[in-house]
Amino acid sequence: MNKPRRNQLKVVNPQGRKLLGHINNTTQAVPIHMQQFVLDDESRAALLDACHELNIDLNVNVHAHHMTINFKPNDTQTYNFTNATITHLVDGEPVQAARIDPDSIYSANEHPHITLSCDEGYPPKLSNDMLGSTGNWAYGAREIPYVLAVTGRVEVTYDTRGFEEYAK
């Protein structure tokens, strides 16, 4: 089994809040880390095309993968397909983000978005700070001149830091 990125194991489990993991003959309850809207491949490609069309040169580390719905959610509901609408691309430094219309999909985040990219050495979570800064989300924002509807799945990731095998 490949090591999960950043100590996370992606599992789609609509049945409950805890997943029991069987590693090294032990059973441990694994708490949910976050609920996220993950873009499908076509929507990710359309989003990256929109960046090109609006002359946004993406930074070194391209993400354009998901929108965080909630950290440590109570709702473990997953959905096969759901939609969201992207309204703006924000060309900031050191991160870039795609702003999502908050009426198109629920997010506990005050500024629903997908982190597009970030400079080397900067974490994607800085997009929250950029969009949350007073007046800063509008700085560098470019409105998309057409409706960019994207589709994907709502999934949950589980925190696996308790599993020794993944800590290696």
CSV table of N, CA, C and O in Angstrom, one decimal, residues 31-98:
chain,number,residue,atom,x,y,z
A,31,PRO,N,-10.6,8.9,13.2
A,31,PRO,CA,-11.5,10.0,13.0
A,31,PRO,C,-11.5,10.7,11.7
A,31,PRO,O,-10.4,10.7,11.0
A,32,ILE,N,-12.6,11.2,11.3
A,32,ILE,CA,-12.6,11.9,10.0
A,32,ILE,C,-11.8,13.2,10.1
A,32,ILE,O,-11.9,14.0,11.0
A,33,HIS,N,-11.0,13.4,9.0
A,33,HIS,CA,-10.2,14.6,9.0
A,33,HIS,C,-10.9,15.8,8.3
A,33,HIS,O,-11.0,16.9,8.8
A,34,MET,N,-11.4,15.5,7.1
A,34,MET,CA,-12.2,16.6,6.4
A,34,MET,C,-13.1,16.0,5.4
A,34,MET,O,-13.0,14.9,4.9
A,35,GLN,N,-14.1,16.8,5.1
A,35,GLN,CA,-15.1,16.5,4.0
A,35,GLN,C,-14.7,17.5,2.9
A,35,GLN,O,-14.5,18.7,3.1
A,36,GLN,N,-14.6,17.0,1.6
A,36,GLN,CA,-14.2,17.8,0.5
A,36,GLN,C,-15.0,17.5,-0.8
A,36,GLN,O,-15.4,16.4,-0.9
A,37,PHE,N,-15.1,18.5,-1.6
A,37,PHE,CA,-15.6,18.4,-2.9
A,37,PHE,C,-14.4,18.2,-3.9
A,37,PHE,O,-13.6,19.1,-4.1
A,38,VAL,N,-14.3,17.1,-4.5
A,38,VAL,CA,-13.2,16.7,-5.3
A,38,VAL,C,-13.6,16.8,-6.8
A,38,VAL,O,-14.5,16.2,-7.2
A,39,LEU,N,-12.9,17.6,-7.5
A,39,LEU,CA,-13.2,17.8,-9.0
A,39,LEU,C,-13.0,16.5,-9.7
A,39,LEU,O,-12.0,15.8,-9.5
A,40,ASP,N,-13.8,16.3,-10.7
A,40,ASP,CA,-13.6,15.2,-11.6
A,40,ASP,C,-12.5,15.7,-12.7
A,40,ASP,O,-12.2,16.9,-12.7
A,41,ASP,N,-12.0,14.8,-13.4
A,41,ASP,CA,-10.9,15.1,-14.4
A,41,ASP,C,-11.3,16.2,-15.4
A,41,ASP,O,-10.5,17.1,-15.7
A,42,GLU,N,-12.5,16.0,-15.9
A,42,GLU,CA,-13.0,17.0,-16.9
A,42,GLU,C,-13.1,18.4,-16.3
A,42,GLU,O,-12.7,19.4,-17.0
A,43,SER,N,-13.6,18.5,-15.1
A,43,SER,CA,-13.8,19.8,-14.5
A,43,SER,C,-12.4,20.4,-14.1
A,43,SER,O,-12.2,21.6,-14.3
A,44,ARG,N,-11.5,19.6,-13.7
A,44,ARG,CA,-10.2,20.1,-13.4
A,44,ARG,C,-9.5,20.7,-14.6
A,44,ARG,O,-8.9,21.7,-14.6
A,45,ALA,N,-9.7,19.9,-15.8
A,45,ALA,CA,-9.1,20.4,-17.0
A,45,ALA,C,-9.8,21.7,-17.5
A,45,ALA,O,-9.1,22.6,-17.9
A,46,ALA,N,-11.1,21.8,-17.3
A,46,ALA,CA,-11.8,23.1,-17.7
A,46,ALA,C,-11.3,24.2,-16.8
A,46,ALA,O,-11.2,25.3,-17.3
A,47,LEU,N,-11.1,24.0,-15.5
A,47,LEU,CA,-10.6,25.0,-14.6
A,47,LEU,C,-9.2,25.5,-15.0
A,47,LEU,O,-8.9,26.7,-15.1
A,48,LEU,N,-8.3,24.6,-15.3
A,48,LEU,CA,-7.0,24.9,-15.7
A,48,LEU,C,-7.0,25.6,-17.1
A,48,LEU,O,-6.2,26.6,-17.3
A,49,ASP,N,-7.9,25.2,-18.0
A,49,ASP,CA,-8.1,26.0,-19.3
A,49,ASP,C,-8.5,27.4,-19.0
A,49,ASP,O,-8.1,28.3,-19.7
A,50,ALA,N,-9.4,27.6,-18.1
A,50,ALA,CA,-9.9,29.0,-17.8
A,50,ALA,C,-8.8,29.8,-17.3
A,50,ALA,O,-8.7,31.0,-17.7
A,51,CYS,N,-7.8,29.3,-16.5
A,51,CYS,CA,-6.7,30.0,-16.1
A,51,CYS,C,-5.9,30.5,-17.3
A,51,CYS,O,-5.4,31.6,-17.4
A,52,HIS,N,-5.7,29.6,-18.2
A,52,HIS,CA,-4.9,29.9,-19.5
A,52,HIS,C,-5.6,31.0,-20.3
A,52,HIS,O,-5.0,31.9,-20.7
A,53,GLU,N,-7.0,30.8,-20.4
A,53,GLU,CA,-7.7,31.8,-21.2
A,53,GLU,C,-7.7,33.2,-20.6
A,53,GLU,O,-7.7,34.2,-21.3
A,54,LEU,N,-7.6,33.3,-19.2
A,54,LEU,CA,-7.5,34.6,-18.5
A,54,LEU,C,-6.1,35.0,-18.3
A,54,LEU,O,-5.9,35.9,-17.5
A,55,ASN,N,-5.2,34.4,-18.9
A,55,ASN,CA,-3.7,34.7,-18.8
A,55,ASN,C,-3.2,34.7,-17.4
A,55,ASN,O,-2.5,35.6,-17.0
A,56,ILE,N,-3.6,33.7,-16.7
A,56,ILE,CA,-3.1,33.5,-15.3
A,56,ILE,C,-2.0,32.4,-15.4
A,56,ILE,O,-2.3,31.2,-15.7
A,57,ASP,N,-0.8,32.8,-15.1
A,57,ASP,CA,0.3,31.8,-15.1
A,57,ASP,C,0.3,31.2,-13.7
A,57,ASP,O,0.6,31.9,-12.7
A,58,LEU,N,0.1,29.9,-13.7
A,58,LEU,CA,0.0,29.2,-12.4
A,58,LEU,C,1.4,29.1,-11.8
A,58,LEU,O,2.4,29.0,-12.5
A,59,ASN,N,1.5,29.1,-10.4
A,59,ASN,CA,2.7,29.0,-9.7
A,59,ASN,C,3.3,27.6,-9.8
A,59,ASN,O,2.7,26.7,-10.5
A,60,VAL,N,4.4,27.3,-9.2
A,60,VAL,CA,5.1,26.1,-9.3
A,60,VAL,C,4.3,24.8,-9.0
A,60,VAL,O,4.2,23.8,-9.7
A,61,ASN,N,3.7,24.9,-7.8
A,61,ASN,CA,2.9,23.7,-7.3
A,61,ASN,C,1.4,23.8,-7.6
A,61,ASN,O,0.7,24.6,-7.0
A,62,VAL,N,1.0,23.1,-8.7
A,62,VAL,CA,-0.4,23.2,-9.1
A,62,VAL,C,-1.2,22.2,-8.3
A,62,VAL,O,-0.8,21.0,-8.2
A,63,HIS,N,-2.3,22.6,-7.8
A,63,HIS,CA,-3.2,21.8,-7.0
A,63,HIS,C,-4.5,21.6,-7.8
A,63,HIS,O,-4.7,20.5,-8.3
A,64,ALA,N,-5.4,22.5,-7.8
A,64,ALA,CA,-6.7,22.5,-8.5
A,64,ALA,C,-7.4,21.2,-8.3
A,64,ALA,O,-7.8,20.5,-9.3
A,65,HIS,N,-7.5,20.7,-7.1
A,65,HIS,CA,-8.0,19.4,-6.8
A,65,HIS,C,-9.4,19.4,-6.1
A,65,HIS,O,-10.3,18.6,-6.5
A,66,HIS,N,-9.5,20.2,-5.0
A,66,HIS,CA,-10.7,20.1,-4.2
A,66,HIS,C,-11.0,21.4,-3.5
A,66,HIS,O,-10.2,22.3,-3.4
A,67,MET,N,-12.3,21.5,-3.0
A,67,MET,CA,-12.7,22.5,-2.1
A,67,MET,C,-13.0,21.9,-0.8
A,67,MET,O,-13.8,20.9,-0.7
A,68,THR,N,-12.5,22.4,0.3
A,68,THR,CA,-12.8,21.9,1.6
A,68,THR,C,-14.2,22.3,2.0
A,68,THR,O,-14.5,23.5,1.9
A,69,ILE,N,-15.0,21.4,2.4
A,69,ILE,CA,-16.3,21.7,2.8
A,69,ILE,C,-16.3,21.9,4.3
A,69,ILE,O,-16.9,22.9,4.8
A,70,ASN,N,-15.6,21.0,5.1
A,70,ASN,CA,-15.6,21.1,6.5
A,70,ASN,C,-14.5,20.3,7.1
A,70,ASN,O,-14.2,19.2,6.6
A,71,PHE,N,-13.9,20.8,8.1
A,71,PHE,CA,-12.9,20.0,8.9
A,71,PHE,C,-13.6,19.3,10.0
A,71,PHE,O,-14.5,19.9,10.7
A,72,LYS,N,-13.2,18.1,10.3
A,72,LYS,CA,-13.8,17.3,11.4
A,72,LYS,C,-15.4,17.4,11.4
A,72,LYS,O,-16.0,17.8,12.3
A,73,PRO,N,-16.0,17.0,10.2
A,73,PRO,CA,-17.4,17.2,10.1
A,73,PRO,C,-18.2,16.2,10.9
A,73,PRO,O,-17.8,15.1,11.2
A,74,ASN,N,-19.4,16.6,11.2
A,74,ASN,CA,-20.4,15.6,11.8
A,74,ASN,C,-21.1,14.9,10.7
A,74,ASN,O,-21.4,13.7,10.8
A,75,ASP,N,-21.3,15.5,9.5
A,75,ASP,CA,-21.9,14.9,8.4
A,75,ASP,C,-20.9,14.1,7.6
A,75,ASP,O,-19.9,14.6,7.2
A,76,THR,N,-21.1,12.8,7.5
A,76,THR,CA,-20.2,11.9,6.8
A,76,THR,C,-20.8,11.5,5.5
A,76,THR,O,-20.4,10.6,4.8
A,77,GLN,N,-21.9,12.2,5.1
A,77,GLN,CA,-22.5,12.0,3.8
A,77,GLN,C,-21.5,12.1,2.6
A,77,GLN,O,-20.8,13.1,2.6
A,78,THR,N,-21.5,11.2,1.7
A,78,THR,CA,-20.8,11.3,0.5
A,78,THR,C,-21.8,11.3,-0.7
A,78,THR,O,-22.9,10.8,-0.5
A,79,TYR,N,-21.4,11.9,-1.8
A,79,TYR,CA,-22.3,12.0,-2.9
A,79,TYR,C,-21.5,11.5,-4.1
A,79,TYR,O,-20.3,11.9,-4.3
A,80,ASN,N,-22.1,10.8,-5.0
A,80,ASN,CA,-21.4,10.3,-6.2
A,80,ASN,C,-21.1,11.5,-7.1
A,80,ASN,O,-20.0,11.6,-7.6
A,81,PHE,N,-22.0,12.4,-7.3
A,81,PHE,CA,-21.8,13.6,-8.2
A,81,PHE,C,-22.5,14.8,-7.6
A,81,PHE,O,-23.6,14.7,-7.1
A,82,THR,N,-21.9,15.9,-7.7
A,82,THR,CA,-22.5,17.1,-7.3
A,82,THR,C,-21.9,18.2,-8.1
A,82,THR,O,-20.9,18.0,-8.8
A,83,ASN,N,-22.5,19.4,-8.1
A,83,ASN,CA,-22.0,20.5,-9.0
A,83,ASN,C,-21.7,21.7,-8.1
A,83,ASN,O,-22.2,21.9,-7.0
A,84,ALA,N,-20.8,22.6,-8.7
A,84,ALA,CA,-20.5,23.9,-8.1
A,84,ALA,C,-20.2,24.9,-9.3
A,84,ALA,O,-20.0,24.4,-10.4
A,85,THR,N,-20.3,26.2,-9.0
A,85,THR,CA,-20.0,27.2,-10.0
A,85,THR,C,-18.8,28.0,-9.6
A,85,THR,O,-18.8,28.6,-8.5
A,86,ILE,N,-17.8,28.1,-10.4
A,86,ILE,CA,-16.7,28.9,-10.2
A,86,ILE,C,-16.9,30.3,-10.8
A,86,ILE,O,-17.3,30.4,-12.0
A,87,THR,N,-16.8,31.4,-10.0
A,87,THR,CA,-17.1,32.7,-10.5
A,87,THR,C,-15.9,33.6,-10.8
A,87,THR,O,-15.9,34.4,-11.7
A,88,HIS,N,-14.8,33.4,-10.1
A,88,HIS,CA,-13.6,34.2,-10.2
A,88,HIS,C,-12.3,33.4,-10.1
A,88,HIS,O,-12.3,32.4,-9.3
A,89,LEU,N,-11.3,33.8,-10.7
A,89,LEU,CA,-9.9,33.3,-10.5
A,89,LEU,C,-9.1,34.4,-9.8
A,89,LEU,O,-9.1,35.5,-10.3
A,90,VAL,N,-8.5,34.1,-8.7
A,90,VAL,CA,-7.7,35.1,-7.9
A,90,VAL,C,-6.2,34.8,-8.1
A,90,VAL,O,-5.7,33.8,-7.7
A,91,ASP,N,-5.6,35.8,-8.8
A,91,ASP,CA,-4.2,35.7,-9.1
A,91,ASP,C,-3.3,36.4,-8.0
A,91,ASP,O,-3.0,37.5,-8.2
A,92,GLY,N,-3.1,35.7,-6.9
A,92,GLY,CA,-2.4,36.3,-5.8
A,92,GLY,C,-1.0,35.7,-5.7
A,92,GLY,O,-0.6,34.8,-6.4
A,93,GLU,N,-0.2,36.3,-4.8
A,93,GLU,CA,1.1,35.8,-4.4
A,93,GLU,C,1.1,35.5,-2.9
A,93,GLU,O,0.7,36.4,-2.2
A,94,PRO,N,1.5,34.4,-2.5
A,94,PRO,CA,2.2,33.3,-3.2
A,94,PRO,C,1.2,32.2,-3.6
A,94,PRO,O,1.6,31.1,-4.0
A,95,VAL,N,-0.1,32.4,-3.5
A,95,VAL,CA,-1.1,31.4,-3.9
A,95,VAL,C,-2.1,32.0,-4.9
A,95,VAL,O,-2.3,33.2,-5.0
A,96,GLN,N,-2.7,31.1,-5.6
A,96,GLN,CA,-3.8,31.4,-6.5
A,96,GLN,C,-5.0,30.5,-6.2
A,96,GLN,O,-4.8,29.4,-5.8
A,97,ALA,N,-6.2,31.1,-6.4
A,97,ALA,CA,-7.4,30.3,-6.0
A,97,ALA,C,-8.5,30.6,-7.0
A,97,ALA,O,-8.6,31.6,-7.7
A,98,ALA,N,-9.5,29.7,-7.0
A,98,ALA,CA,-10.7,29.8,-7.8
A,98,ALA,C,-11.8,30.0,-6.8
A,98,ALA,O,-12.1,29.1,-5.9
